[in-house]
Short mmCIF file of N, CA and C in Angstrom, two decimals:
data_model
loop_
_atom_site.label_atom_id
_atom_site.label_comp_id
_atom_site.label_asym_id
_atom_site.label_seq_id
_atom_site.Cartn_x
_atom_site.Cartn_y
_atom_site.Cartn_z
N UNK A 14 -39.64 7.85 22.64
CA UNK A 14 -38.45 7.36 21.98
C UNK A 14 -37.23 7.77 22.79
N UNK A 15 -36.28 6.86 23.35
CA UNK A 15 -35.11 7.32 23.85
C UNK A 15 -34.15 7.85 23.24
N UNK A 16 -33.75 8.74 23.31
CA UNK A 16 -32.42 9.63 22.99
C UNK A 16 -30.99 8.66 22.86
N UNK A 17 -30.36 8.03 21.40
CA UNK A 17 -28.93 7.53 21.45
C UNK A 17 -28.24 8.27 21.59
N UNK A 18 -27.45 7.49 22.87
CA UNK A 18 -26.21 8.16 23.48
C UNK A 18 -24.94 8.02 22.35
N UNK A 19 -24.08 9.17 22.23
CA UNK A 19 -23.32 8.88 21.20
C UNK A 19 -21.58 9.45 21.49
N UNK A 20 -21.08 8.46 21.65
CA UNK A 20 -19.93 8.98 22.11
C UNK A 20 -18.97 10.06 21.09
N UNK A 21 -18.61 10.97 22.25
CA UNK A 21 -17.32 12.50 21.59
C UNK A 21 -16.57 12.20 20.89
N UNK A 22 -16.84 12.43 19.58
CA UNK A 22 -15.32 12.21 18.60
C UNK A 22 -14.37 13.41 19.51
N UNK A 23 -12.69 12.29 19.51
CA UNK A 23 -11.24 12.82 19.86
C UNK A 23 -11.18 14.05 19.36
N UNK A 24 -10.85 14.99 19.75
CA UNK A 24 -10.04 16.00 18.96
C UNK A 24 -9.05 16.05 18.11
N UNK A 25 -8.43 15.84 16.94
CA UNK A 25 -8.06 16.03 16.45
C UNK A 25 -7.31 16.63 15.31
N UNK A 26 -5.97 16.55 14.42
CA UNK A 26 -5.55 17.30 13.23
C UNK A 26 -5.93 17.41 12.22
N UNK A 27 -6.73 18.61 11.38
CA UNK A 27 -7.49 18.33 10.30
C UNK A 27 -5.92 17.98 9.15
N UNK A 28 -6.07 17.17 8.41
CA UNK A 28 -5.53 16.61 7.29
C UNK A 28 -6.29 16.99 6.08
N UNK A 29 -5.40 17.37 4.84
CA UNK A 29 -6.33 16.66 3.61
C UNK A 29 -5.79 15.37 2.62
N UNK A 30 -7.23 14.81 2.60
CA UNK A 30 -6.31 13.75 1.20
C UNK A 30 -6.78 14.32 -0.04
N UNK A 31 -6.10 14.22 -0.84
CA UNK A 31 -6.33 14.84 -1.83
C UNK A 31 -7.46 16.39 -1.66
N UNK A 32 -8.29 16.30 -2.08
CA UNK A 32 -9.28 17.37 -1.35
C UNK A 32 -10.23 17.10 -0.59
N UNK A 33 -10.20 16.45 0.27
CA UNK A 33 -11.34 15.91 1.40
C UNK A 33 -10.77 15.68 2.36
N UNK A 34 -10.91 16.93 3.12
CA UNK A 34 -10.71 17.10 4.88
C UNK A 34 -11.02 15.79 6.00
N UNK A 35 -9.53 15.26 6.71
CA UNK A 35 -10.32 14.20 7.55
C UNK A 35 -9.57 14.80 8.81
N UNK A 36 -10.39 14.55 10.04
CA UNK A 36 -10.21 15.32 11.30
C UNK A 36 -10.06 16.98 11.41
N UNK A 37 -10.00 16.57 12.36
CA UNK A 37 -10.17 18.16 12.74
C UNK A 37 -11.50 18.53 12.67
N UNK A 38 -12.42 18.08 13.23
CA UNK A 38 -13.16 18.54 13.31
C UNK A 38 -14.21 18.43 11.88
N UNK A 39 -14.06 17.89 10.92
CA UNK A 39 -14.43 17.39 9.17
C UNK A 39 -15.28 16.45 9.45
N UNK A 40 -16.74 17.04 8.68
CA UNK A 40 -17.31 15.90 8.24
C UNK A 40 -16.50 14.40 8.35
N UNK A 41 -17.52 12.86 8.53
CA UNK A 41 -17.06 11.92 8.91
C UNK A 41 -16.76 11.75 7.34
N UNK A 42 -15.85 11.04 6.72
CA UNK A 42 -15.89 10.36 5.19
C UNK A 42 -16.17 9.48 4.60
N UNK A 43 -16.87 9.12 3.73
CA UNK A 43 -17.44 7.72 3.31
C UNK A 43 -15.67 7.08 2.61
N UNK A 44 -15.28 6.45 2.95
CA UNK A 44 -13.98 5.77 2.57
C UNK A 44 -14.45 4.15 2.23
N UNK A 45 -13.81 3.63 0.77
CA UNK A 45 -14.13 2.11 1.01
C UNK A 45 -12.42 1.95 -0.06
N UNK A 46 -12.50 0.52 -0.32
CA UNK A 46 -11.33 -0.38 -0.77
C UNK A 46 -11.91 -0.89 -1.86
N UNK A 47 -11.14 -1.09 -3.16
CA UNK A 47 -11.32 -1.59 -4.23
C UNK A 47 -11.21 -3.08 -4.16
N UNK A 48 -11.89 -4.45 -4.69
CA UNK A 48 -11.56 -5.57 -4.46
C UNK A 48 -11.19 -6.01 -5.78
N UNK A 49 -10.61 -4.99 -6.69
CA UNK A 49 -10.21 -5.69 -8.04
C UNK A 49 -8.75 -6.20 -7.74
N UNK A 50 -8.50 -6.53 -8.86
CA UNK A 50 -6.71 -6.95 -9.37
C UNK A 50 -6.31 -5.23 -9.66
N UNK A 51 -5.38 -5.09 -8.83
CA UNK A 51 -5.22 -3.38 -9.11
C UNK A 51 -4.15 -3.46 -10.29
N UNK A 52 -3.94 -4.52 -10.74
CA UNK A 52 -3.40 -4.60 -12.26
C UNK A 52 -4.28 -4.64 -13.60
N UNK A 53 -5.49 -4.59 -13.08
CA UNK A 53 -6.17 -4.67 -14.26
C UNK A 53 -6.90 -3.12 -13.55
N UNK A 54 -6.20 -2.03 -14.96
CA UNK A 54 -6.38 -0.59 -15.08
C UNK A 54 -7.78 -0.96 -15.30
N UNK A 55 -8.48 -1.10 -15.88
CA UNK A 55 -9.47 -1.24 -16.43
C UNK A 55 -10.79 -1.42 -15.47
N UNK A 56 -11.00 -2.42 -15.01
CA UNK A 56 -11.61 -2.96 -13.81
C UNK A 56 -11.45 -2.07 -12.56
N UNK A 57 -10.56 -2.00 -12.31
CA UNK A 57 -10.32 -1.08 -11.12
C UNK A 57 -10.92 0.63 -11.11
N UNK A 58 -11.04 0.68 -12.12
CA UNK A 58 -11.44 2.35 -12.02
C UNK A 58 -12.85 1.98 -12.71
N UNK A 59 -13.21 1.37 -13.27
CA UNK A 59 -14.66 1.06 -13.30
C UNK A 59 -15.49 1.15 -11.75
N UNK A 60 -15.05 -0.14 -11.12
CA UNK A 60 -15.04 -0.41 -9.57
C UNK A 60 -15.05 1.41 -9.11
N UNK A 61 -14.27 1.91 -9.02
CA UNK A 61 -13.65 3.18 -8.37
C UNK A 61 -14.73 4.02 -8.39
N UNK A 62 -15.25 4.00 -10.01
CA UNK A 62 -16.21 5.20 -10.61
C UNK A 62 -17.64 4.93 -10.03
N UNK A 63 -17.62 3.31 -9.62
CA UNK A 63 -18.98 3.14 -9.04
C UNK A 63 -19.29 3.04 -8.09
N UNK A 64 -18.19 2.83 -7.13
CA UNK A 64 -17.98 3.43 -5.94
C UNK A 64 -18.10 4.77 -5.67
N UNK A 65 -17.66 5.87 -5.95
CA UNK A 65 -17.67 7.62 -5.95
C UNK A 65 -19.50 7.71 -6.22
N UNK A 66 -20.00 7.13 -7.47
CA UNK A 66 -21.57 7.22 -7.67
C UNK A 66 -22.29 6.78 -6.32
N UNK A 67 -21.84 5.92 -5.92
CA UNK A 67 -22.95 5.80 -4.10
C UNK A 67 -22.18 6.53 -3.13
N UNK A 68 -21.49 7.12 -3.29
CA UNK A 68 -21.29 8.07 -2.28
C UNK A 68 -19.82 8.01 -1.71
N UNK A 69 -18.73 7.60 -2.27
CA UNK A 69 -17.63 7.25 -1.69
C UNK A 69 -16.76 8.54 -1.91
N UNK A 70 -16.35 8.70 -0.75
CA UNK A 70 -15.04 10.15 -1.37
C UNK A 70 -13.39 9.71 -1.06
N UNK A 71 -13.24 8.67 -0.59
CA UNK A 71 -11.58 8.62 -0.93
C UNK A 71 -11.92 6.71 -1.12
N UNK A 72 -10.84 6.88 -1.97
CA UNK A 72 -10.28 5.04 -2.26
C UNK A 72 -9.37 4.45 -2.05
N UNK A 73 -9.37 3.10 -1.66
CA UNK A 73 -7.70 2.86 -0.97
C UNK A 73 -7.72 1.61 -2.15
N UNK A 74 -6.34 1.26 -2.76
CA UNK A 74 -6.32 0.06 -3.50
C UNK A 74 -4.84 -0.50 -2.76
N UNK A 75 -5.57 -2.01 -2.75
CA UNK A 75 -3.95 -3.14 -2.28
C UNK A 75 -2.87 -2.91 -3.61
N UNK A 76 -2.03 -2.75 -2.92
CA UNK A 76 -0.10 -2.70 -3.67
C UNK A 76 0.26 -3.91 -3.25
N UNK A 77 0.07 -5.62 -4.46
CA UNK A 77 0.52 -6.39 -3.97
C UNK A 77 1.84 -6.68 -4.39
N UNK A 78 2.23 -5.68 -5.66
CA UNK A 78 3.92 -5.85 -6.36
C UNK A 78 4.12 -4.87 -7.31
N UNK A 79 4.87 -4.26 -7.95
CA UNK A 79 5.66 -3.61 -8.73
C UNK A 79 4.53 -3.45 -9.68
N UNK A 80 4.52 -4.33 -10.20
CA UNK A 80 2.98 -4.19 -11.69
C UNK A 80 2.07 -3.11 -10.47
N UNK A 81 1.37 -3.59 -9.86
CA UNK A 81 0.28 -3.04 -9.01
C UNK A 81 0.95 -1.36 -8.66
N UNK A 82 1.55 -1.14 -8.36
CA UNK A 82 2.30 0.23 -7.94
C UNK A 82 2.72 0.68 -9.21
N UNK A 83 2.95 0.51 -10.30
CA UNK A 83 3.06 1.28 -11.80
C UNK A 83 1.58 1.22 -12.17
N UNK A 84 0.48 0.82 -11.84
CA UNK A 84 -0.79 1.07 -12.32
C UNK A 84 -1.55 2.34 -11.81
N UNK A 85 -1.17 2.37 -10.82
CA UNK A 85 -1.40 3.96 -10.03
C UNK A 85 -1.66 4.49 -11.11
N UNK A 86 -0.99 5.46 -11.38
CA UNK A 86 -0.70 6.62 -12.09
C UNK A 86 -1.60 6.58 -13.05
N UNK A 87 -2.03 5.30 -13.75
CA UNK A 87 -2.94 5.29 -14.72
C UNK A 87 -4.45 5.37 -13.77
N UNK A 88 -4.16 4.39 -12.97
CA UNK A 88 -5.98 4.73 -12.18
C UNK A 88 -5.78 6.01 -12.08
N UNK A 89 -5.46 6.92 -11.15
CA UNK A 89 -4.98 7.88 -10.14
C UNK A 89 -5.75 9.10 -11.81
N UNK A 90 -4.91 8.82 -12.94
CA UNK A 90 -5.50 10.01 -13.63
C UNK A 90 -7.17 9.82 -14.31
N UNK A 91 -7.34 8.71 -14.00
CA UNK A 91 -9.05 8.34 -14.81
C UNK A 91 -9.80 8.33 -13.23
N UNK A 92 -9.63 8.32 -12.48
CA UNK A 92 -10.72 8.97 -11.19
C UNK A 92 -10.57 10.25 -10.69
N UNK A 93 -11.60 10.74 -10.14
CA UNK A 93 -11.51 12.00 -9.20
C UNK A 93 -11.99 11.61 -7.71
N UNK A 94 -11.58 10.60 -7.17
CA UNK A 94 -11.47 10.24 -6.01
C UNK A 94 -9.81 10.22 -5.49
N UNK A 95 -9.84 10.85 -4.29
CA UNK A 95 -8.46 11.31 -4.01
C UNK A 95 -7.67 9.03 -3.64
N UNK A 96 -6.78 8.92 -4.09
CA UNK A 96 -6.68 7.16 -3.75
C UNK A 96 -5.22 7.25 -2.84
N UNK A 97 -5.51 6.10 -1.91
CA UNK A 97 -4.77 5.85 -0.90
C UNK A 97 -4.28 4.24 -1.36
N UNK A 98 -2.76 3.93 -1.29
CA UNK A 98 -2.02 3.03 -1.39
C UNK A 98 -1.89 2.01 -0.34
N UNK A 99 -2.50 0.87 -0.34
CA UNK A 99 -2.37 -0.12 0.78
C UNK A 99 -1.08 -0.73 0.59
N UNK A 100 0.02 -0.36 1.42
CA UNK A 100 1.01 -1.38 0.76
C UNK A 100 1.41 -2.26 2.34
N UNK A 101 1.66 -2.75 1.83
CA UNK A 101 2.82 -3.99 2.87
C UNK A 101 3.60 -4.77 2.68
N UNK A 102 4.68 -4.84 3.94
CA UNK A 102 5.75 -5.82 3.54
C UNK A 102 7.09 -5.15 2.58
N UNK A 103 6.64 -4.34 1.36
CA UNK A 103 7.89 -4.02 0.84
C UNK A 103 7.59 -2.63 0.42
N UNK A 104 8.72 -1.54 1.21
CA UNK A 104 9.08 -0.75 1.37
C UNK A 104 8.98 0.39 -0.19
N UNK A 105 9.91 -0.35 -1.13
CA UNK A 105 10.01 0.05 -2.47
C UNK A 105 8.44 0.05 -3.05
N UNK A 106 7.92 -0.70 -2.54
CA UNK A 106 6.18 -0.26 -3.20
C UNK A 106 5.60 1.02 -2.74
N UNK A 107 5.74 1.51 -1.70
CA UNK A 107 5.46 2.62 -0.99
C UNK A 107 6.02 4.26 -2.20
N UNK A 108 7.70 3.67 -2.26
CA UNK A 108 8.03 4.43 -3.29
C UNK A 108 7.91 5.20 -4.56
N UNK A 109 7.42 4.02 -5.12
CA UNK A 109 6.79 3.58 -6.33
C UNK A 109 5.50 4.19 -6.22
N UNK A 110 4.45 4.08 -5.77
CA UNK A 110 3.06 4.60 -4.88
C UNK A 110 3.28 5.97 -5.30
N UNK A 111 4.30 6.49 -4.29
CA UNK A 111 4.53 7.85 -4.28
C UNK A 111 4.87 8.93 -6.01
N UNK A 112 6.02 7.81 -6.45
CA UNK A 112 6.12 8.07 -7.67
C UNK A 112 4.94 8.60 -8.59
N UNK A 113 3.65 7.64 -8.26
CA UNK A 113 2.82 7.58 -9.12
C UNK A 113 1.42 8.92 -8.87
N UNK A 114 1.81 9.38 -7.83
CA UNK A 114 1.37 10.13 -7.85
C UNK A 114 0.10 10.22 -7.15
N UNK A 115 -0.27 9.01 -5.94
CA UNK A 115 -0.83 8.91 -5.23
C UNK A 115 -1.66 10.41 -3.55
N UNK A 116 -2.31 9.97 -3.24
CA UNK A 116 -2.63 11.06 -2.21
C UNK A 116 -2.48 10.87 -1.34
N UNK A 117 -2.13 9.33 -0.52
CA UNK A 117 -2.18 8.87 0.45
C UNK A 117 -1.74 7.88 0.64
N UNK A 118 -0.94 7.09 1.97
CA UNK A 118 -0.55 5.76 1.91
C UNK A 118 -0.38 5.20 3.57
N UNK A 119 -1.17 4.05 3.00
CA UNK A 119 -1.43 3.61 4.57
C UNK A 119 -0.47 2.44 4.22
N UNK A 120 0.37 2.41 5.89
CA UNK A 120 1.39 1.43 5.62
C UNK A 120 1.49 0.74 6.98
N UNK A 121 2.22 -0.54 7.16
CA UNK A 121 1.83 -0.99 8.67
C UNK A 121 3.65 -1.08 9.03
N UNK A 122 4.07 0.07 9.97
CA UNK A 122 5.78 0.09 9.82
C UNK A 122 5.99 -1.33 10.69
N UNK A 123 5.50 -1.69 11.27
CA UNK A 123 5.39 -3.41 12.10
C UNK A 123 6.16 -4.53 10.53
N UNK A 124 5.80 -4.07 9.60
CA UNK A 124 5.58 -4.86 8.67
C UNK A 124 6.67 -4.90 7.19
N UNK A 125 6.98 -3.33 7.40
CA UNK A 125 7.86 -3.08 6.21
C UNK A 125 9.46 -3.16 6.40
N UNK A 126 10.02 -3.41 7.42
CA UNK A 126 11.10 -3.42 8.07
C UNK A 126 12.08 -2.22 8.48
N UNK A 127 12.83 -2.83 8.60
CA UNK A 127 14.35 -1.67 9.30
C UNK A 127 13.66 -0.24 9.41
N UNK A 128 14.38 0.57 10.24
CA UNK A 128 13.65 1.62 10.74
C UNK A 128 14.18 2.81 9.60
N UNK A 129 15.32 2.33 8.78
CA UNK A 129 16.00 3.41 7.35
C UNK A 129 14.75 3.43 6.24
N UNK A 130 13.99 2.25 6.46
CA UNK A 130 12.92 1.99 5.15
C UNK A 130 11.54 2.97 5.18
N UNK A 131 11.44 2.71 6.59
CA UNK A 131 9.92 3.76 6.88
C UNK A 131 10.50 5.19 7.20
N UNK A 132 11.92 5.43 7.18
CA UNK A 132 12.66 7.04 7.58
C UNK A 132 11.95 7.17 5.24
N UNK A 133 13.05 6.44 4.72
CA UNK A 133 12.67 6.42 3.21
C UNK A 133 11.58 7.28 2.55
N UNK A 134 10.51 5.96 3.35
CA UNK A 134 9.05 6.37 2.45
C UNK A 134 8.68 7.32 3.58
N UNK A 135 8.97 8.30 4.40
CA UNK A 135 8.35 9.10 5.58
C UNK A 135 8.70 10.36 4.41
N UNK A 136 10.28 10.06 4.42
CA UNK A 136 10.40 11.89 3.63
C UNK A 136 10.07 11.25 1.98
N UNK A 137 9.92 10.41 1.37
CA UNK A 137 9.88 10.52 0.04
C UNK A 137 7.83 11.17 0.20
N UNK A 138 7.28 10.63 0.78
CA UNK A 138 5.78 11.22 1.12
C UNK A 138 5.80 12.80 1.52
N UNK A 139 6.70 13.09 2.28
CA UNK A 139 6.99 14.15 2.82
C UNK A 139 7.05 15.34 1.58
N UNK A 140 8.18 14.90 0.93
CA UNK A 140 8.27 15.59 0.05
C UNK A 140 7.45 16.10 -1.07
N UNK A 141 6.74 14.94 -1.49
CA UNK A 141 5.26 14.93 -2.10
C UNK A 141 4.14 15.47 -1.75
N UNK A 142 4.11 15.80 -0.64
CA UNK A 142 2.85 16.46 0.14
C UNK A 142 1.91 14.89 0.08
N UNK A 143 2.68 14.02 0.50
CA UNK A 143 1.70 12.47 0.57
C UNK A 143 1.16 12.41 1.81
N UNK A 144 -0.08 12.27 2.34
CA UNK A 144 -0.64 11.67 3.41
C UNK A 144 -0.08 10.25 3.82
N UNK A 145 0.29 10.23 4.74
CA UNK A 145 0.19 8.33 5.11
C UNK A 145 0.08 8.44 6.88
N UNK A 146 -0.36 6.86 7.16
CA UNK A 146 -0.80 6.40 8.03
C UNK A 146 -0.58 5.41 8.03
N UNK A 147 -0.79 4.49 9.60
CA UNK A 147 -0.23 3.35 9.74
C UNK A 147 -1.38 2.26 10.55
N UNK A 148 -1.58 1.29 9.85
CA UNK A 148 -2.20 0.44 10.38
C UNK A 148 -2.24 -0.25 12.22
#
């Protein structure tokens, strides 16, 4: 049987999201995405809870508007999966995200505009002890 060659994970900064170490040297993470209406509380953390049961340790849900970013807070307290905010395009969702009490937020600054908006959501995360990242 031949030996797979397997290429050197980078070195990198260990982070946490919520409580699950990524880089630095951390276990790899099972991470997946919710495909509900992240307005329907309900559905979505169902989804979430059955996701975590096969093995998932962080969750990312799409922020497609204002409703979707005030639902946070309600998923966010009925899971124990640390959840990461997909937002794009508008800045104030990121906010809102943060508000809610999120662990993480992946954002694409290509996408959200002016360079005052991603300074915004950099220290409003900052301040929070929010993870984010950029597409």
């Amino acid at each position: 049987m031949q030996k797979k060659k397997t290429t050197p994970r980078n070195k990198t900064r260990k982070i946490y999201v919520g409580s699950v170490a990524v880089g630095g040297g951390s276990p790899i993470s099972v991470q997946s995405m919710t495909k509900t209406d992240t307005r329907d509380v309900k559905a979505t953390v169902r989804q979430i809870k059955s996701l975590a049961k096969a093995g998932c340790e962080i969750i990312r849900i799409a922020v497609p508007d204002l409703e979707a970013a005030e639902a946070l807070g309600s998923i966010k307290k009925s899971v124990t999966l640390p959840v990461i905010a997909d937002i794009h395009f508008d800045w104030r969702l990121a906010l809102e995200a943060i508000r809610q009490g999120v662990d993480g937020l992946r954002i694409n600054p290509g996408n959200i505009g002016a360079r005052w908006k991603i300074s915004e959501v950099v220290s409003a995360a900052s301040d929070r002890h929010v993870r984010s990242g950029s597409a």
